[in-house]
Every structure is written in C-alpha cells, then in structure tokens.
Amino acid sequence: MIIRRPSDVPSSEITPESVYFNRRQFIAAAGFGAAGLTAAPSALRALDASQEQEIPERFQNMRSEQNEQLNSYRDVTTYNNFYEFGTDKGDPAKNSGEFRPRPWTVSVTGEVNKPGDYQLEDFLRPAAMEDRVYRLRCVEAWSMVIPWRGIPLYEIINRVEPTGNAKFVEFRTVVRPSEMTGQRYSILQWPYVEGLRMDEAMHPLTLMVTGVYGMDLPNQNGAPLRLIVPWKYGFKGVKSIVSMRFVEEMPLNTWQQENSFEYGFYANVNPQVDHPRWSQARERRLPSLFANRPTQMFNSYGDQVAHLYAGMDLERWK
Ligand code: MTE
C-alpha cells in the first residue's frame, strides 16, 4: 500500500467542495434542516460550514462497544482508501462523482444451490437493516469509529444456499474504467478481490454494508454495497461488490497478489505482528496526528472471534 506518514498528509487532501453534494444529502437526512436546503445560498453555506464536523442528533449518544466516540461524517467521507479513484486519501471523494451505483447487479456463482444475477433490491430483501458502530482499523495504522448500516452477511449467504464444497467466498469490485479514473492505470490488478473463509463470512459480526450514518453509502465509501469485517484490517472491506463466488480453494486477494511478503489472507488485527515496514502496536485515531492508542488484538473482538483461529500460527497467517 502506498503509505505516507501523518506529517506528510497535506491539508489539501480535505476537499470540502467535492463532497458538497453528499453533505447536502447528509444535512437533509440528519434533520439539520430541509429548511436549510431551501434557504438562500449564503444561509446554506453558513449552515454547511458550522455543521459539517458534527454528528447528527440521532447518533450523538452512540458509541462503539468500547465506548468510543464516533468520527464525524466528514472524516468518514473525505479520508478514504479506494484506489479505483486514486491513491491519495482525498481522491475518492474528489473523483467518484461520475460513478453510478444504481441499477446494480450482484452475480452469485460457484458452489451454491441458487446461483444467479441478483438485482440489488432482491439481494438485500427481506433483511432488516441495522446500524452498527464498528472501528475501521487500517493496516496503515490509523482508525475511525463509524456507524455502518447493513445486514449480516450470513443472511445473504443462507438465501443462496452454499453447497458442502464451499470453503471460502471470494468478492470482487466492479470494473468500470469509464467511471473509475484509477482503473485507467495499473495501480493494482483490477478487479479488487477479497475473500473470507466460510466461518468468517457466516460470523454474526460480518456485515454487508449499504450505508453510513443511516444513509446510503457515498460513492467514495463503496456504494452501493461493501463489506466490513470488524476484527480484520480495513483492506478486507472490499467496496462496490458485483460478484460473490463460493469456492473450495482459498482465493488470492488483491494485496497478497501485489505483495505476498507484506499481506496475507487472514489479515486479523494483531498488535504483536509488525507489518514489515512499520509497527502495528499503536494506532492513530483520526483526525489526530498521533499514533497514541494501543492496538487491540482482533480489534477488540477477540472474545467473539479468537476461537475461529485456535491452533493457527497467527504470524504465519497474518
Ligand atoms: N475496496 C476497493 N475496491 N478498493 C480499495 O482500494 N481499499 C481498502 C478497503 N476496500 C479498497 C477497498 C482499504 S485499504 C481500506 S482501509 C478500506 O477500504 C477503507 O474504507 P473507507 O474508505 O470507507 O474508510
């Protein structure tokens, strides 16, 4: 992964203009005011500027299981990794305006009784959406606390009925170089690929995400459908998913394909195993510049997931 130290991140990466549209949706949905949207432009600007860092009222008392405060909508939507739109943290917000997340089809193939091309709406129905606060811990040693909206992945998997041969599920991101500027260059091999072992995919913590802050995912966060596996590094959270393939063999994920020395399949958050180029012992909670928080094993979900890896060498299987 292309990494820069916090001190190297220029403030120009924060690009308020480019998230203007999303912020308008946010302000409306958050109840800051339908009134604001019909007000004179200058009033709108003032409202916009004063509220942009805030957390909508409904979410203000929401905390992570570790009692951590949420990151602002602005943090969540302007500091992203989505190389399909560029490698700088501000690029996805800046460059994803042309991306069209509707209509959307997800193809389900491989070892399942009900393969097919599912329209997004069919794919999600009749599951009930839930808001869940999970910390996103990036392998680059920063983290954010985010209220995701989604449905447990197992609900989707149960409906497509994997066969007994399905040992892993592989996810792929859409390939649309006409809308995704980064895909015009070989920054990575496209499409972005990720995978989970079946028991990880079926774990109740694993979420198929459709929104943040109770609203549809903005393009830069992986609209209309992305994964969040809260005990793993953020790169497992494959975005804009168009394919789920159930397989017997362990899939080769994108970062392993790029650099198998630095990245493994499991990618469990582990403070004891350093990344070859930097330590994982601490993390930087955005927007802070200081990596002063001790990293938690399995991102603090060890009591719920450690048994999945009993007897495995977690260093070898990083
Ligand atoms: N998915 C795709 N398709 N492309 C990417 O570059 N980056 C990953 C993951 N999913 C990535 C991706 C990484 S490294 C992280 S940390 C998270 O997305 C970031 O999610 P966020 O931008 O919503 O915070």
CSV table of C-alpha atoms and ligand atoms in Angstrom, one decimal:
chain,number,residue,atom,x,y,z
A,1,MET,CA,0.0,0.0,0.0
A,2,ILE,CA,1.2,3.5,-0.7
A,3,ILE,CA,1.9,4.9,2.7
A,4,ARG,CA,2.7,8.4,3.9
A,5,ARG,CA,3.4,9.5,7.4
A,6,PRO,CA,0.8,11.7,9.1
A,7,SER,CA,3.1,14.7,8.8
A,8,ASP,CA,3.2,14.2,5.0
A,9,VAL,CA,-0.6,14.4,4.6
A,10,PRO,CA,-1.3,17.8,3.2
A,11,SER,CA,-4.4,19.6,4.3
A,12,SER,CA,-5.3,19.9,0.6
A,13,GLU,CA,-6.5,16.3,0.8
A,14,ILE,CA,-9.5,17.6,2.6
A,15,THR,CA,-11.7,18.8,-0.3
A,16,PRO,CA,-15.0,20.2,1.0
A,17,GLU,CA,-16.2,21.3,-2.4
A,18,SER,CA,-16.0,17.8,-3.8
A,19,VAL,CA,-18.3,16.3,-1.1
A,20,TYR,CA,-20.7,19.2,-1.4
A,21,PHE,CA,-23.5,17.0,-2.8
A,22,ASN,CA,-23.1,14.3,-0.2
A,23,ARG,CA,-23.0,16.8,2.5
A,24,ARG,CA,-26.3,18.4,1.3
A,25,GLN,CA,-27.9,14.9,1.4
A,26,PHE,CA,-26.4,14.5,4.9
A,27,ILE,CA,-27.7,17.7,6.2
A,28,ALA,CA,-31.1,16.9,4.9
A,29,ALA,CA,-31.2,13.4,6.2
A,30,ALA,CA,-29.7,14.3,9.5
A,31,GLY,CA,-32.5,16.7,10.1
A,32,PHE,CA,-30.3,19.8,10.2
A,33,GLY,CA,-32.9,21.2,8.0
A,34,ALA,CA,-34.9,20.6,5.0
A,35,ALA,CA,-35.2,24.4,5.7
A,36,GLY,CA,-31.5,24.8,5.2
A,37,LEU,CA,-31.8,23.4,1.7
A,38,THR,CA,-34.4,25.8,0.6
A,39,ALA,CA,-32.7,28.8,2.3
A,40,ALA,CA,-30.7,31.4,0.5
A,41,PRO,CA,-27.3,30.1,-0.7
A,42,SER,CA,-25.4,32.2,1.8
A,43,ALA,CA,-27.5,30.7,4.7
A,44,LEU,CA,-26.9,27.3,3.3
A,45,ARG,CA,-23.2,27.9,3.2
A,46,ALA,CA,-23.2,29.1,6.8
A,47,LEU,CA,-25.2,26.1,7.9
A,48,ASP,CA,-23.0,23.8,6.0
A,49,ALA,CA,-19.8,25.2,7.4
A,50,SER,CA,-21.0,25.2,11.0
A,51,GLN,CA,-22.4,21.7,10.9
A,52,GLU,CA,-20.0,19.8,8.7
A,53,GLN,CA,-18.0,18.4,11.6
A,54,GLU,CA,-20.9,17.5,13.7
A,55,ILE,CA,-22.7,14.3,14.4
A,56,PRO,CA,-26.4,14.1,13.7
A,57,GLU,CA,-28.5,14.2,16.8
A,58,ARG,CA,-29.8,10.7,16.5
A,59,PHE,CA,-26.2,9.4,16.6
A,60,GLN,CA,-24.8,11.7,19.2
A,61,ASN,CA,-25.1,9.3,22.1
A,62,MET,CA,-24.0,6.4,20.0
A,63,ARG,CA,-20.7,4.8,21.0
A,64,SER,CA,-18.6,1.8,20.0
A,65,GLU,CA,-18.7,-1.2,22.2
A,66,GLN,CA,-15.5,0.2,23.7
A,67,ASN,CA,-17.3,3.4,24.5
A,68,GLU,CA,-15.5,5.4,21.8
A,69,GLN,CA,-17.0,8.5,20.2
A,70,LEU,CA,-17.9,8.4,16.5
A,71,ASN,CA,-15.9,10.1,13.8
A,72,SER,CA,-17.6,12.9,12.0
A,73,TYR,CA,-19.4,12.3,8.7
A,74,ARG,CA,-16.7,14.5,7.1
A,75,ASP,CA,-13.9,12.3,8.5
A,76,VAL,CA,-15.6,9.2,7.2
A,77,THR,CA,-16.2,10.5,3.7
A,78,THR,CA,-13.1,12.6,2.9
A,79,TYR,CA,-10.3,10.3,4.1
A,80,ASN,CA,-10.7,7.1,2.1
A,81,ASN,CA,-8.8,4.2,0.5
A,82,PHE,CA,-10.5,3.3,-2.8
A,83,TYR,CA,-7.7,3.0,-5.4
A,84,GLU,CA,-10.2,2.8,-8.2
A,85,PHE,CA,-10.5,6.6,-7.8
A,86,GLY,CA,-6.8,7.3,-7.0
A,87,THR,CA,-4.3,6.7,-4.3
A,88,ASP,CA,-4.5,9.9,-2.2
A,89,LYS,CA,-6.9,9.8,0.7
A,90,GLY,CA,-8.8,12.7,-0.8
A,91,ASP,CA,-9.0,11.3,-4.3
A,92,PRO,CA,-12.1,9.0,-3.8
A,93,ALA,CA,-14.2,12.0,-2.6
A,94,LYS,CA,-12.9,14.2,-5.4
A,95,ASN,CA,-13.1,11.7,-8.2
A,96,SER,CA,-16.1,9.5,-7.6
A,97,GLY,CA,-18.8,11.9,-8.6
A,98,GLU,CA,-19.4,10.3,-12.0
A,99,PHE,CA,-19.8,6.8,-10.6
A,100,ARG,CA,-23.4,5.4,-10.9
A,101,PRO,CA,-24.3,2.9,-8.2
A,102,ARG,CA,-27.8,2.2,-9.5
A,103,PRO,CA,-29.0,0.0,-11.1
A,104,TRP,CA,-26.8,-2.7,-9.5
A,105,THR,CA,-26.4,-6.4,-10.1
A,106,VAL,CA,-24.5,-8.9,-8.0
A,107,SER,CA,-23.6,-12.2,-9.6
A,108,VAL,CA,-23.5,-15.2,-7.3
A,109,THR,CA,-21.6,-18.2,-8.7
A,110,GLY,CA,-19.7,-21.3,-7.7
A,111,GLU,CA,-20.7,-23.8,-5.0
A,112,VAL,CA,-24.3,-22.7,-4.4
A,113,ASN,CA,-27.7,-24.1,-5.0
A,114,LYS,CA,-29.1,-20.7,-6.0
A,115,PRO,CA,-26.6,-19.0,-8.3
A,116,GLY,CA,-27.7,-16.1,-10.4
A,117,ASP,CA,-27.6,-12.4,-11.2
A,118,TYR,CA,-29.4,-10.7,-8.3
A,119,GLN,CA,-30.7,-7.1,-8.5
A,120,LEU,CA,-29.5,-5.1,-5.5
A,121,GLU,CA,-33.1,-4.8,-4.1
A,122,ASP,CA,-33.7,-8.6,-4.4
A,123,PHE,CA,-30.3,-9.3,-3.0
A,124,LEU,CA,-31.0,-7.3,0.2
A,125,ARG,CA,-34.7,-8.1,0.7
A,126,PRO,CA,-36.2,-9.1,3.1
A,127,ALA,CA,-33.4,-8.5,5.5
A,128,ALA,CA,-33.7,-5.7,8.0
A,129,MET,CA,-31.0,-3.0,8.0
A,130,GLU,CA,-29.1,-2.4,11.3
A,131,ASP,CA,-26.9,0.4,12.4
A,132,ARG,CA,-23.7,-0.9,14.0
A,133,VAL,CA,-20.8,1.0,15.3
A,134,TYR,CA,-17.5,-0.6,14.3
A,135,ARG,CA,-14.0,0.7,14.3
A,136,LEU,CA,-12.3,0.6,10.9
A,137,ARG,CA,-8.6,-0.3,11.6
A,138,CYS,CA,-6.5,0.2,8.5
A,139,VAL,CA,-3.2,-1.6,8.2
A,140,GLU,CA,-1.6,1.8,7.7
A,141,ALA,CA,-2.2,2.2,11.5
A,142,TRP,CA,-5.0,4.7,11.5
A,143,SER,CA,-8.5,4.1,12.7
A,144,MET,CA,-12.0,5.6,12.7
A,145,VAL,CA,-15.2,4.8,14.6
A,146,ILE,CA,-18.1,4.6,12.1
A,147,PRO,CA,-21.8,3.9,12.4
A,148,TRP,CA,-22.3,1.5,9.5
A,149,ARG,CA,-25.7,0.4,8.2
A,150,GLY,CA,-26.1,-3.0,6.8
A,151,ILE,CA,-27.2,-6.6,7.1
A,152,PRO,CA,-25.4,-9.6,8.5
A,153,LEU,CA,-23.7,-11.3,5.6
A,154,TYR,CA,-24.9,-14.7,6.8
A,155,GLU,CA,-28.5,-13.6,5.9
A,156,ILE,CA,-27.5,-13.2,2.2
A,157,ILE,CA,-25.4,-16.4,2.2
A,158,ASN,CA,-28.2,-18.5,3.7
A,159,ARG,CA,-30.5,-17.4,0.9
A,160,VAL,CA,-28.2,-18.5,-1.9
A,161,GLU,CA,-27.6,-21.9,-0.1
A,162,PRO,CA,-23.9,-22.8,-0.4
A,163,THR,CA,-23.1,-26.5,-1.0
A,164,GLY,CA,-20.9,-28.6,1.2
A,165,ASN,CA,-18.0,-27.9,-1.1
A,166,ALA,CA,-18.0,-24.1,-0.4
A,167,LYS,CA,-15.0,-23.4,1.9
A,168,PHE,CA,-14.4,-19.8,1.0
A,169,VAL,CA,-16.2,-16.9,-0.6
A,170,GLU,CA,-14.5,-14.5,-2.9
A,171,PHE,CA,-15.7,-10.9,-3.5
A,172,ARG,CA,-15.0,-8.7,-6.5
A,173,THR,CA,-15.3,-5.0,-7.1
A,174,VAL,CA,-16.9,-3.6,-10.3
A,175,VAL,CA,-14.6,-2.8,-13.2
A,176,ARG,CA,-15.6,0.5,-14.9
A,177,PRO,CA,-12.7,2.5,-16.0
A,178,SER,CA,-15.0,5.0,-17.7
A,179,GLU,CA,-16.3,6.0,-14.3
A,180,MET,CA,-13.4,4.9,-12.1
A,181,THR,CA,-10.4,7.0,-13.1
A,182,GLY,CA,-7.9,4.9,-11.1
A,183,GLN,CA,-8.8,1.8,-13.1
A,184,ARG,CA,-7.3,3.5,-16.2
A,185,TYR,CA,-3.9,2.9,-14.7
A,186,SER,CA,-2.4,-0.3,-13.4
A,187,ILE,CA,-2.1,0.9,-9.8
A,188,LEU,CA,-3.4,-2.6,-8.8
A,189,GLN,CA,-4.6,-5.5,-10.9
A,190,TRP,CA,-8.3,-4.9,-11.4
A,191,PRO,CA,-10.8,-6.0,-10.2
A,192,TYR,CA,-10.0,-5.6,-6.5
A,193,VAL,CA,-10.5,-9.1,-4.9
A,194,GLU,CA,-11.0,-10.2,-1.3
A,195,GLY,CA,-12.0,-13.4,0.4
A,196,LEU,CA,-13.2,-14.9,3.6
A,197,ARG,CA,-13.3,-18.4,5.0
A,198,MET,CA,-16.9,-19.6,5.3
A,199,ASP,CA,-17.0,-19.5,9.1
A,200,GLU,CA,-15.7,-15.9,9.0
A,201,ALA,CA,-18.3,-15.0,6.4
A,202,MET,CA,-21.0,-16.5,8.5
A,203,HIS,CA,-20.0,-14.9,11.7
A,204,PRO,CA,-22.7,-12.6,13.1
A,205,LEU,CA,-20.2,-9.6,13.3
A,206,THR,CA,-19.6,-9.7,9.5
A,207,LEU,CA,-21.7,-7.0,7.8
A,208,MET,CA,-22.7,-6.4,4.2
A,209,VAL,CA,-22.8,-2.6,4.3
A,210,THR,CA,-25.1,-0.4,2.4
A,211,GLY,CA,-24.8,2.9,4.4
A,212,VAL,CA,-23.1,5.1,6.9
A,213,TYR,CA,-24.8,7.4,9.3
A,214,GLY,CA,-28.2,5.9,8.4
A,215,MET,CA,-27.9,7.0,4.8
A,216,ASP,CA,-26.9,5.2,1.6
A,217,LEU,CA,-23.1,4.8,1.2
A,218,PRO,CA,-21.5,7.7,-0.6
A,219,ASN,CA,-19.5,6.6,-3.7
A,220,GLN,CA,-16.2,7.1,-2.0
A,221,ASN,CA,-17.1,4.6,0.7
A,222,GLY,CA,-18.0,1.8,-1.7
A,223,ALA,CA,-21.6,2.4,-2.9
A,224,PRO,CA,-23.9,0.6,-3.1
A,225,LEU,CA,-22.5,-2.5,-1.3
A,226,ARG,CA,-19.3,-3.2,0.6
A,227,LEU,CA,-18.0,-5.5,3.3
A,228,ILE,CA,-17.0,-4.7,6.9
A,229,VAL,CA,-15.3,-7.4,8.9
A,230,PRO,CA,-14.6,-5.6,12.2
A,231,TRP,CA,-11.8,-7.8,13.6
A,232,LYS,CA,-9.7,-7.6,10.4
A,233,TYR,CA,-7.7,-4.8,8.8
A,234,GLY,CA,-9.7,-2.4,6.6
A,235,PHE,CA,-8.5,-3.8,3.3
A,236,LYS,CA,-10.8,-6.8,3.8
A,237,GLY,CA,-13.7,-4.3,3.4
A,238,VAL,CA,-14.0,-4.7,-0.4
A,239,LYS,CA,-16.1,-2.0,-1.9
A,240,SER,CA,-18.7,-1.7,-4.7
A,241,ILE,CA,-19.2,-5.5,-4.8
A,242,VAL,CA,-20.5,-7.1,-8.1
A,243,SER,CA,-19.5,-10.7,-7.6
A,244,MET,CA,-19.6,-13.3,-4.8
A,245,ARG,CA,-18.1,-16.7,-5.8
A,246,PHE,CA,-18.2,-19.7,-3.5
A,247,VAL,CA,-15.1,-21.8,-3.9
A,248,GLU,CA,-13.2,-24.7,-2.4
A,249,GLU,CA,-9.7,-23.2,-2.7
A,250,MET,CA,-8.5,-20.1,-0.7
A,251,PRO,CA,-8.8,-17.1,-3.1
A,252,LEU,CA,-5.9,-14.9,-3.8
A,253,ASN,CA,-6.8,-11.4,-2.5
A,254,THR,CA,-5.5,-8.2,-4.2
A,255,TRP,CA,-2.9,-7.2,-1.6
A,256,GLN,CA,-1.5,-10.7,-1.5
A,257,GLN,CA,-1.3,-10.7,-5.2
A,258,GLU,CA,0.6,-7.4,-5.1
A,259,ASN,CA,2.9,-8.2,-2.2
A,260,SER,CA,2.6,-11.6,-0.6
A,261,PHE,CA,5.5,-10.8,1.7
A,262,GLU,CA,3.6,-8.0,3.4
A,263,TYR,CA,0.0,-9.2,3.2
A,264,GLY,CA,-1.7,-12.5,4.0
A,265,PHE,CA,-5.1,-13.9,3.5
A,266,TYR,CA,-6.4,-13.6,7.1
A,267,ALA,CA,-5.4,-10.1,7.9
A,268,ASN,CA,-6.5,-10.2,11.5
A,269,VAL,CA,-5.7,-7.0,13.5
A,270,ASN,CA,-2.7,-8.0,15.6
A,271,PRO,CA,-0.6,-5.6,17.6
A,272,GLN,CA,2.1,-8.2,18.1
A,273,VAL,CA,2.9,-8.8,14.4
A,274,ASP,CA,4.5,-5.8,12.8
A,275,HIS,CA,3.9,-5.0,9.2
A,276,PRO,CA,7.4,-5.4,7.6
A,277,ARG,CA,7.7,-1.7,7.2
A,278,TRP,CA,6.0,-0.4,10.4
A,279,SER,CA,4.7,-1.3,13.8
A,280,GLN,CA,1.1,-2.4,14.4
A,281,ALA,CA,1.3,-1.8,18.2
A,282,ARG,CA,-0.4,1.5,18.2
A,283,GLU,CA,-2.9,3.4,16.1
A,284,ARG,CA,-3.8,6.9,15.2
A,285,ARG,CA,-7.5,7.8,15.7
A,286,LEU,CA,-8.4,10.3,13.0
A,287,PRO,CA,-8.3,13.2,12.9
A,288,SER,CA,-5.5,13.1,15.5
A,289,LEU,CA,-1.9,13.1,14.1
A,290,PHE,CA,-0.6,10.9,16.9
A,291,ALA,CA,-0.4,7.2,17.0
A,292,ASN,CA,-1.0,7.0,20.7
A,293,ARG,CA,-3.7,4.4,21.1
A,294,PRO,CA,-2.7,0.8,21.8
A,295,THR,CA,-3.9,-1.5,19.1
A,296,GLN,CA,-6.3,-4.2,20.3
A,297,MET,CA,-5.9,-7.8,19.3
A,298,PHE,CA,-8.7,-8.7,16.8
A,299,ASN,CA,-9.6,-5.0,17.0
A,300,SER,CA,-11.1,-5.9,20.5
A,301,TYR,CA,-13.4,-8.6,19.2
A,302,GLY,CA,-11.2,-11.5,20.5
A,303,ASP,CA,-13.9,-12.8,22.8
A,304,GLN,CA,-16.2,-13.4,19.8
A,305,VAL,CA,-13.7,-14.5,17.1
A,306,ALA,CA,-10.5,-15.9,18.6
A,307,HIS,CA,-11.9,-19.4,18.6
A,308,LEU,CA,-12.0,-19.2,14.7
A,309,TYR,CA,-8.2,-19.3,14.7
A,310,ALA,CA,-7.5,-21.7,17.6
A,311,GLY,CA,-4.3,-23.6,16.8
A,312,MET,CA,-3.3,-21.4,13.9
A,313,ASP,CA,0.0,-19.6,13.8
A,314,LEU,CA,-1.2,-16.0,13.6
A,315,GLU,CA,2.1,-14.7,12.5
A,316,ARG,CA,2.4,-17.0,9.5
A,317,TRP,CA,-1.2,-16.4,8.6
A,318,LYS,CA,-1.1,-12.6,9.0
B,1,MTE,N1,-12.0,-1.7,-2.0
B,1,MTE,C1,-11.7,-1.5,-3.2
B,1,MTE,N2,-12.4,-1.9,-4.2
B,1,MTE,N3,-10.6,-0.7,-3.5
B,1,MTE,C2,-9.7,-0.3,-2.5
B,1,MTE,O1,-8.7,0.4,-2.8
B,1,MTE,N4,-9.3,-0.2,-0.1
B,1,MTE,C3,-9.5,-1.0,1.2
B,1,MTE,C4,-10.9,-1.2,1.5
B,1,MTE,N5,-11.7,-1.6,0.4
B,1,MTE,C5,-10.1,-0.6,-1.1
B,1,MTE,C6,-11.3,-1.3,-0.9
B,1,MTE,C7,-8.8,-0.3,2.3
B,1,MTE,S1,-7.1,-0.4,2.3
B,1,MTE,C8,-9.5,0.2,3.4
B,1,MTE,S2,-8.6,0.8,4.8
B,1,MTE,C9,-10.9,0.4,3.3
B,1,MTE,O2,-11.5,0.0,2.1
B,1,MTE,C10,-11.3,1.9,3.5
B,1,MTE,O3,-12.7,2.1,3.6
B,1,MTE,P1,-13.2,3.6,3.8
B,1,MTE,O4,-12.6,4.4,2.7
B,1,MTE,O5,-14.7,3.5,3.6
B,1,MTE,O6,-12.8,4.1,5.1
